[in-house]
Amino acid sequence: MKRFSFLFTAILVAFIAISQMGTEASQPTFAERFIADQKDGDSGVYTFDRAHSAIGFKVKHNGLIEIPGFFRDFTGSVNYDAKDVSKSTVEFTAKATSIDTGNTGRDNHLRSADFFEVAKYPEITFKSTKIVKKGKSWLVTGDFTMKGVARSITFPFNIVGWLPATERSGARMGIVAATSLNRRDYGINYGNNLPSGIPVISDVINIEFAIEAPMRRETPAATPKPAE
């Protein structure tokens, strides 16, 4: 399966910067056109498009390098209130067994009782309880459950853009978010320290979301057949 990258926002910024080089002042830049095209979306339920989204994480190994990983199987939705975003809700579920770090042996170990114990705890879930404005971003608070442990967490997210509806899909929203968790808070305690005291596996897990979500289209009611 094709791997996703969380660099799409960085690529977009780079493309904007490059497109501005040599542009006459009288002509709108790509950045200006892009920003001008962004309008608040309509209220409705937006469901995660898994083919164009990613839920990933990074864990530092030996205090040196962050090893990336993804959950390949997930679902989620945003019930968006355009008049008052604070009344919106967010929820998602990731299948723990779908963890993928690019190494089969390591992935199988992560599925074991040493880590996620996927046979007993097959899902990782989040359900929001509150959303508040924070500068240009939003803060979402909700119940996060992993390996059977539920804790309230808060993290920032940004709505990075909107696309209008097409014949194939409803209107779309783009969301990026990031947060950090301590794995030991969720009973994932495997791993020793090096002689220097540095942990082989860091306690902190950095989680990143890149979500594209089309608005759910209502299935039209079937037209009743005329009585014969």
mmCIF file of C-alpha atoms in Angstrom:
data_model
loop_
_atom_site.group_PDB
_atom_site.id
_atom_site.type_symbol
_atom_site.label_atom_id
_atom_site.label_comp_id
_atom_site.label_asym_id
_atom_site.label_seq_id
_atom_site.Cartn_x
_atom_site.Cartn_y
_atom_site.Cartn_z
ATOM 1 C CA MET A 1 0.000 0.000 0.000
ATOM 2 C CA LYS A 2 1.198 3.461 -0.883
ATOM 3 C CA ARG A 3 2.586 5.273 2.150
ATOM 4 C CA PHE A 4 1.212 8.635 3.141
ATOM 5 C CA SER A 5 3.262 11.620 4.242
ATOM 6 C CA PHE A 6 2.466 14.386 6.646
ATOM 7 C CA LEU A 7 4.620 16.760 4.561
ATOM 8 C CA PHE A 8 1.774 17.875 2.316
ATOM 9 C CA THR A 9 1.337 21.144 4.215
ATOM 10 C CA ALA A 10 5.063 21.847 3.985
ATOM 11 C CA ILE A 11 4.994 21.052 0.270
ATOM 12 C CA LEU A 12 2.066 23.420 -0.177
ATOM 13 C CA VAL A 13 3.913 26.226 1.620
ATOM 14 C CA ALA A 14 7.017 25.587 -0.471
ATOM 15 C CA PHE A 15 4.975 25.654 -3.654
ATOM 16 C CA ILE A 16 3.379 28.922 -2.600
ATOM 17 C CA ALA A 17 6.802 30.465 -1.944
ATOM 18 C CA ILE A 18 8.202 29.285 -5.277
ATOM 19 C CA SER A 19 5.157 30.496 -7.188
ATOM 20 C CA GLN A 20 5.644 33.999 -5.780
ATOM 21 C CA MET A 21 9.146 34.379 -7.204
ATOM 22 C CA GLY A 22 9.210 36.723 -10.148
ATOM 23 C CA THR A 23 5.486 37.494 -9.941
ATOM 24 C CA GLU A 24 4.536 41.032 -10.858
ATOM 25 C CA ALA A 25 2.886 43.007 -8.071
ATOM 26 C CA SER A 26 -0.154 43.689 -10.266
ATOM 27 C CA GLN A 27 -0.914 39.971 -10.571
ATOM 28 C CA PRO A 28 -2.416 37.989 -7.659
ATOM 29 C CA THR A 29 0.020 35.413 -6.352
ATOM 30 C CA PHE A 30 -0.830 31.753 -6.004
ATOM 31 C CA ALA A 31 -0.917 32.264 -2.235
ATOM 32 C CA GLU A 32 -3.376 35.149 -2.548
ATOM 33 C CA ARG A 33 -5.611 33.160 -4.882
ATOM 34 C CA PHE A 34 -5.434 30.112 -2.613
ATOM 35 C CA ILE A 35 -6.355 32.105 0.490
ATOM 36 C CA ALA A 36 -9.103 33.988 -1.352
ATOM 37 C CA ASP A 37 -10.673 30.696 -2.428
ATOM 38 C CA GLN A 38 -10.938 29.404 1.131
ATOM 39 C CA LYS A 39 -14.402 29.896 2.533
ATOM 40 C CA ASP A 40 -16.064 28.405 5.547
ATOM 41 C CA GLY A 41 -17.821 25.184 4.666
ATOM 42 C CA ASP A 42 -21.438 24.326 5.200
ATOM 43 C CA SER A 43 -22.747 22.617 8.302
ATOM 44 C CA GLY A 44 -22.955 18.859 8.011
ATOM 45 C CA VAL A 45 -21.254 15.565 8.739
ATOM 46 C CA TYR A 46 -17.849 15.164 7.090
ATOM 47 C CA THR A 47 -16.451 11.616 7.056
ATOM 48 C CA PHE A 48 -12.746 10.799 6.869
ATOM 49 C CA ASP A 49 -11.582 9.835 3.379
ATOM 50 C CA ARG A 50 -9.131 7.083 4.289
ATOM 51 C CA ALA A 51 -7.587 7.031 0.808
ATOM 52 C CA HIS A 52 -6.529 10.667 1.228
ATOM 53 C CA SER A 53 -5.911 10.851 4.969
ATOM 54 C CA ALA A 54 -3.382 9.545 7.455
ATOM 55 C CA ILE A 55 -3.139 8.915 11.180
ATOM 56 C CA GLY A 56 0.492 8.461 12.098
ATOM 57 C CA PHE A 57 2.929 8.578 14.976
ATOM 58 C CA LYS A 58 6.633 8.862 15.749
ATOM 59 C CA VAL A 59 8.599 7.262 18.590
ATOM 60 C CA LYS A 60 12.245 8.012 19.345
ATOM 61 C CA HIS A 61 14.587 4.990 19.378
ATOM 62 C CA ASN A 62 17.753 4.957 21.526
ATOM 63 C CA GLY A 63 17.307 8.692 22.042
ATOM 64 C CA LEU A 64 18.447 9.215 18.443
ATOM 65 C CA ILE A 65 15.955 8.815 15.638
ATOM 66 C CA GLU A 66 12.176 9.075 15.485
ATOM 67 C CA ILE A 67 10.696 5.937 13.910
ATOM 68 C CA PRO A 68 7.456 6.695 12.027
ATOM 69 C CA GLY A 69 4.390 4.508 11.890
ATOM 70 C CA PHE A 70 0.775 4.599 10.739
ATOM 71 C CA PHE A 71 -2.596 3.073 11.448
ATOM 72 C CA ARG A 72 -3.846 1.952 8.051
ATOM 73 C CA ASP A 73 -7.420 1.110 9.028
ATOM 74 C CA PHE A 74 -9.450 3.902 10.604
ATOM 75 C CA THR A 75 -12.759 5.718 10.419
ATOM 76 C CA GLY A 76 -13.845 9.105 11.654
ATOM 77 C CA SER A 77 -16.179 12.035 11.215
ATOM 78 C CA VAL A 78 -16.596 15.733 11.953
ATOM 79 C CA ASN A 79 -20.107 16.980 12.664
ATOM 80 C CA TYR A 80 -19.415 20.557 11.644
ATOM 81 C CA ASP A 81 -21.505 23.529 12.792
ATOM 82 C CA ALA A 82 -20.639 26.444 10.500
ATOM 83 C CA LYS A 83 -22.481 29.001 12.651
ATOM 84 C CA ASP A 84 -20.677 27.991 15.842
ATOM 85 C CA VAL A 85 -17.669 25.695 15.437
ATOM 86 C CA SER A 86 -17.558 25.193 19.212
ATOM 87 C CA LYS A 87 -20.756 23.156 18.819
ATOM 88 C CA SER A 88 -19.062 20.802 16.367
ATOM 89 C CA THR A 89 -17.963 17.298 17.328
ATOM 90 C CA VAL A 90 -15.130 15.015 16.243
ATOM 91 C CA GLU A 91 -14.638 11.292 16.648
ATOM 92 C CA PHE A 92 -12.439 8.585 15.192
ATOM 93 C CA THR A 93 -11.555 4.931 15.595
ATOM 94 C CA ALA A 94 -8.278 3.287 14.556
ATOM 95 C CA LYS A 95 -7.888 -0.485 14.328
ATOM 96 C CA ALA A 96 -4.855 -1.315 16.482
ATOM 97 C CA THR A 97 -4.001 -4.379 14.406
ATOM 98 C CA SER A 98 -3.492 -2.144 11.342
ATOM 99 C CA ILE A 99 -0.323 -0.628 12.819
ATOM 100 C CA ASP A 100 2.424 -0.342 10.212
ATOM 101 C CA THR A 101 6.005 0.807 10.852
ATOM 102 C CA GLY A 102 7.463 -0.771 7.739
ATOM 103 C CA ASN A 103 8.968 -3.758 9.568
ATOM 104 C CA THR A 104 6.929 -6.968 9.863
ATOM 105 C CA GLY A 105 8.723 -8.306 12.941
ATOM 106 C CA ARG A 106 8.404 -5.028 14.796
ATOM 107 C CA ASP A 107 4.757 -4.649 13.791
ATOM 108 C CA ASN A 108 3.925 -8.122 15.106
ATOM 109 C CA HIS A 109 5.680 -7.259 18.382
ATOM 110 C CA LEU A 110 3.667 -4.037 18.632
ATOM 111 C CA ARG A 111 0.474 -6.086 18.254
ATOM 112 C CA SER A 112 1.479 -8.319 21.178
ATOM 113 C CA ALA A 113 0.720 -7.914 24.894
ATOM 114 C CA ASP A 114 4.032 -6.034 25.299
ATOM 115 C CA PHE A 115 2.452 -3.112 23.500
ATOM 116 C CA PHE A 116 -1.073 -2.740 22.090
ATOM 117 C CA GLU A 117 -2.360 -6.267 22.834
ATOM 118 C CA VAL A 118 -4.656 -6.020 19.834
ATOM 119 C CA ALA A 119 -6.442 -9.327 20.462
ATOM 120 C CA LYS A 120 -7.857 -7.887 23.685
ATOM 121 C CA TYR A 121 -7.961 -4.195 22.756
ATOM 122 C CA PRO A 122 -8.692 -4.043 19.018
ATOM 123 C CA GLU A 123 -9.556 -0.342 18.776
ATOM 124 C CA ILE A 124 -8.122 3.053 19.660
ATOM 125 C CA THR A 125 -10.853 5.673 19.920
ATOM 126 C CA PHE A 126 -11.439 9.374 20.450
ATOM 127 C CA LYS A 127 -14.707 11.243 21.009
ATOM 128 C CA SER A 128 -14.729 14.986 21.551
ATOM 129 C CA THR A 129 -16.445 16.657 24.483
ATOM 130 C CA LYS A 130 -15.533 20.306 23.846
ATOM 131 C CA ILE A 131 -14.091 22.544 21.119
ATOM 132 C CA VAL A 132 -12.817 26.089 21.798
ATOM 133 C CA LYS A 133 -11.099 28.783 19.737
ATOM 134 C CA LYS A 134 -7.361 29.328 20.349
ATOM 135 C CA GLY A 135 -5.970 32.117 18.189
ATOM 136 C CA LYS A 136 -6.201 30.959 14.587
ATOM 137 C CA SER A 137 -6.484 27.348 15.692
ATOM 138 C CA TRP A 138 -9.014 25.318 17.624
ATOM 139 C CA LEU A 139 -8.550 23.173 20.695
ATOM 140 C CA VAL A 140 -10.502 19.947 20.858
ATOM 141 C CA THR A 141 -10.928 18.100 24.156
ATOM 142 C CA GLY A 142 -12.240 14.578 24.322
ATOM 143 C CA ASP A 143 -12.006 11.054 25.657
ATOM 144 C CA PHE A 144 -9.094 9.092 24.173
ATOM 145 C CA THR A 145 -9.053 5.345 24.806
ATOM 146 C CA MET A 146 -6.066 3.098 24.112
ATOM 147 C CA LYS A 147 -5.377 -0.392 25.459
ATOM 148 C CA GLY A 148 -8.509 -0.176 27.587
ATOM 149 C CA VAL A 149 -7.456 3.070 29.327
ATOM 150 C CA ALA A 150 -9.602 6.172 28.792
ATOM 151 C CA ARG A 151 -8.201 9.635 29.481
ATOM 152 C CA SER A 152 -9.305 13.147 28.626
ATOM 153 C CA ILE A 153 -6.860 14.882 26.270
ATOM 154 C CA THR A 154 -6.746 18.253 24.530
ATOM 155 C CA PHE A 155 -4.933 19.071 21.305
ATOM 156 C CA PRO A 156 -4.954 21.810 18.636
ATOM 157 C CA PHE A 157 -6.230 21.392 15.097
ATOM 158 C CA ASN A 158 -6.480 23.588 12.040
ATOM 159 C CA ILE A 159 -8.975 23.560 9.200
ATOM 160 C CA VAL A 160 -6.598 24.187 6.314
ATOM 161 C CA GLY A 161 -9.119 24.545 3.500
ATOM 162 C CA TRP A 162 -12.356 23.662 1.778
ATOM 163 C CA LEU A 163 -13.317 22.330 -1.635
ATOM 164 C CA PRO A 164 -16.777 22.682 -3.180
ATOM 165 C CA ALA A 165 -18.964 19.697 -3.975
ATOM 166 C CA THR A 166 -18.556 17.859 -7.271
ATOM 167 C CA GLU A 167 -20.634 15.241 -9.077
ATOM 168 C CA ARG A 168 -18.505 12.526 -7.463
ATOM 169 C CA SER A 169 -18.174 13.890 -3.957
ATOM 170 C CA GLY A 170 -19.652 16.304 -1.485
ATOM 171 C CA ALA A 171 -17.852 19.422 -0.279
ATOM 172 C CA ARG A 172 -14.538 18.618 1.422
ATOM 173 C CA MET A 173 -12.636 19.957 4.402
ATOM 174 C CA GLY A 174 -8.937 19.526 5.193
ATOM 175 C CA ILE A 175 -7.707 19.194 8.772
ATOM 176 C CA VAL A 176 -4.247 18.891 10.273
ATOM 177 C CA ALA A 177 -3.578 18.214 13.950
ATOM 178 C CA ALA A 178 -0.809 16.979 16.223
ATOM 179 C CA THR A 179 -0.429 15.975 19.844
ATOM 180 C CA SER A 180 1.837 13.998 22.170
ATOM 181 C CA LEU A 181 0.973 11.194 24.583
ATOM 182 C CA ASN A 182 2.882 9.324 27.251
ATOM 183 C CA ARG A 183 2.482 5.635 26.412
ATOM 184 C CA ARG A 184 2.904 4.641 30.067
ATOM 185 C CA ASP A 185 -0.319 6.487 30.881
ATOM 186 C CA TYR A 186 -2.017 3.771 28.840
ATOM 187 C CA GLY A 187 -0.249 0.763 30.306
ATOM 188 C CA ILE A 188 2.337 0.385 27.523
ATOM 189 C CA ASN A 189 5.451 -0.069 29.648
ATOM 190 C CA TYR A 190 7.703 -2.316 27.568
ATOM 191 C CA GLY A 191 11.329 -1.295 27.110
ATOM 192 C CA ASN A 192 14.479 -0.762 29.176
ATOM 193 C CA ASN A 193 17.012 2.033 29.419
ATOM 194 C CA LEU A 194 20.464 2.077 27.896
ATOM 195 C CA PRO A 195 23.453 2.121 30.325
ATOM 196 C CA SER A 196 23.456 5.892 29.872
ATOM 197 C CA GLY A 197 19.905 6.014 31.223
ATOM 198 C CA ILE A 198 18.398 6.942 27.856
ATOM 199 C CA PRO A 199 15.277 4.851 27.123
ATOM 200 C CA VAL A 200 15.487 2.452 24.192
ATOM 201 C CA ILE A 201 11.910 3.450 23.371
ATOM 202 C CA SER A 202 10.780 6.927 24.314
ATOM 203 C CA ASP A 203 7.806 7.302 26.617
ATOM 204 C CA VAL A 204 6.447 10.171 24.525
ATOM 205 C CA ILE A 205 4.593 9.304 21.340
ATOM 206 C CA ASN A 206 4.056 12.113 18.834
ATOM 207 C CA ILE A 207 0.817 11.714 16.903
ATOM 208 C CA GLU A 208 -0.064 13.498 13.668
ATOM 209 C CA PHE A 209 -3.294 13.722 11.690
ATOM 210 C CA ALA A 210 -3.765 14.761 8.070
ATOM 211 C CA ILE A 211 -7.437 14.407 7.256
ATOM 212 C CA GLU A 212 -9.445 15.046 4.108
ATOM 213 C CA ALA A 213 -13.154 14.641 4.738
ATOM 214 C CA PRO A 214 -16.052 14.955 2.262
ATOM 215 C CA MET A 215 -19.503 15.906 3.479
ATOM 216 C CA ARG A 216 -21.758 12.907 3.807
ATOM 217 C CA ARG A 217 -24.432 12.968 1.155
ATOM 218 C CA GLU A 218 -27.925 11.949 2.128
ATOM 219 C CA THR A 219 -29.323 9.076 0.091
ATOM 220 C CA PRO A 220 -32.460 10.353 -1.621
ATOM 221 C CA ALA A 221 -35.638 8.657 -0.568
ATOM 222 C CA ALA A 222 -36.967 6.170 -3.067
ATOM 223 C CA THR A 223 -39.886 7.439 -5.124
ATOM 224 C CA PRO A 224 -42.937 5.325 -4.349
ATOM 225 C CA LYS A 225 -44.298 3.391 -7.269
ATOM 226 C CA PRO A 226 -47.719 4.501 -8.444
ATOM 227 C CA ALA A 227 -50.563 2.185 -7.551
ATOM 228 C CA GLU A 228 -51.556 -0.046 -10.440
#
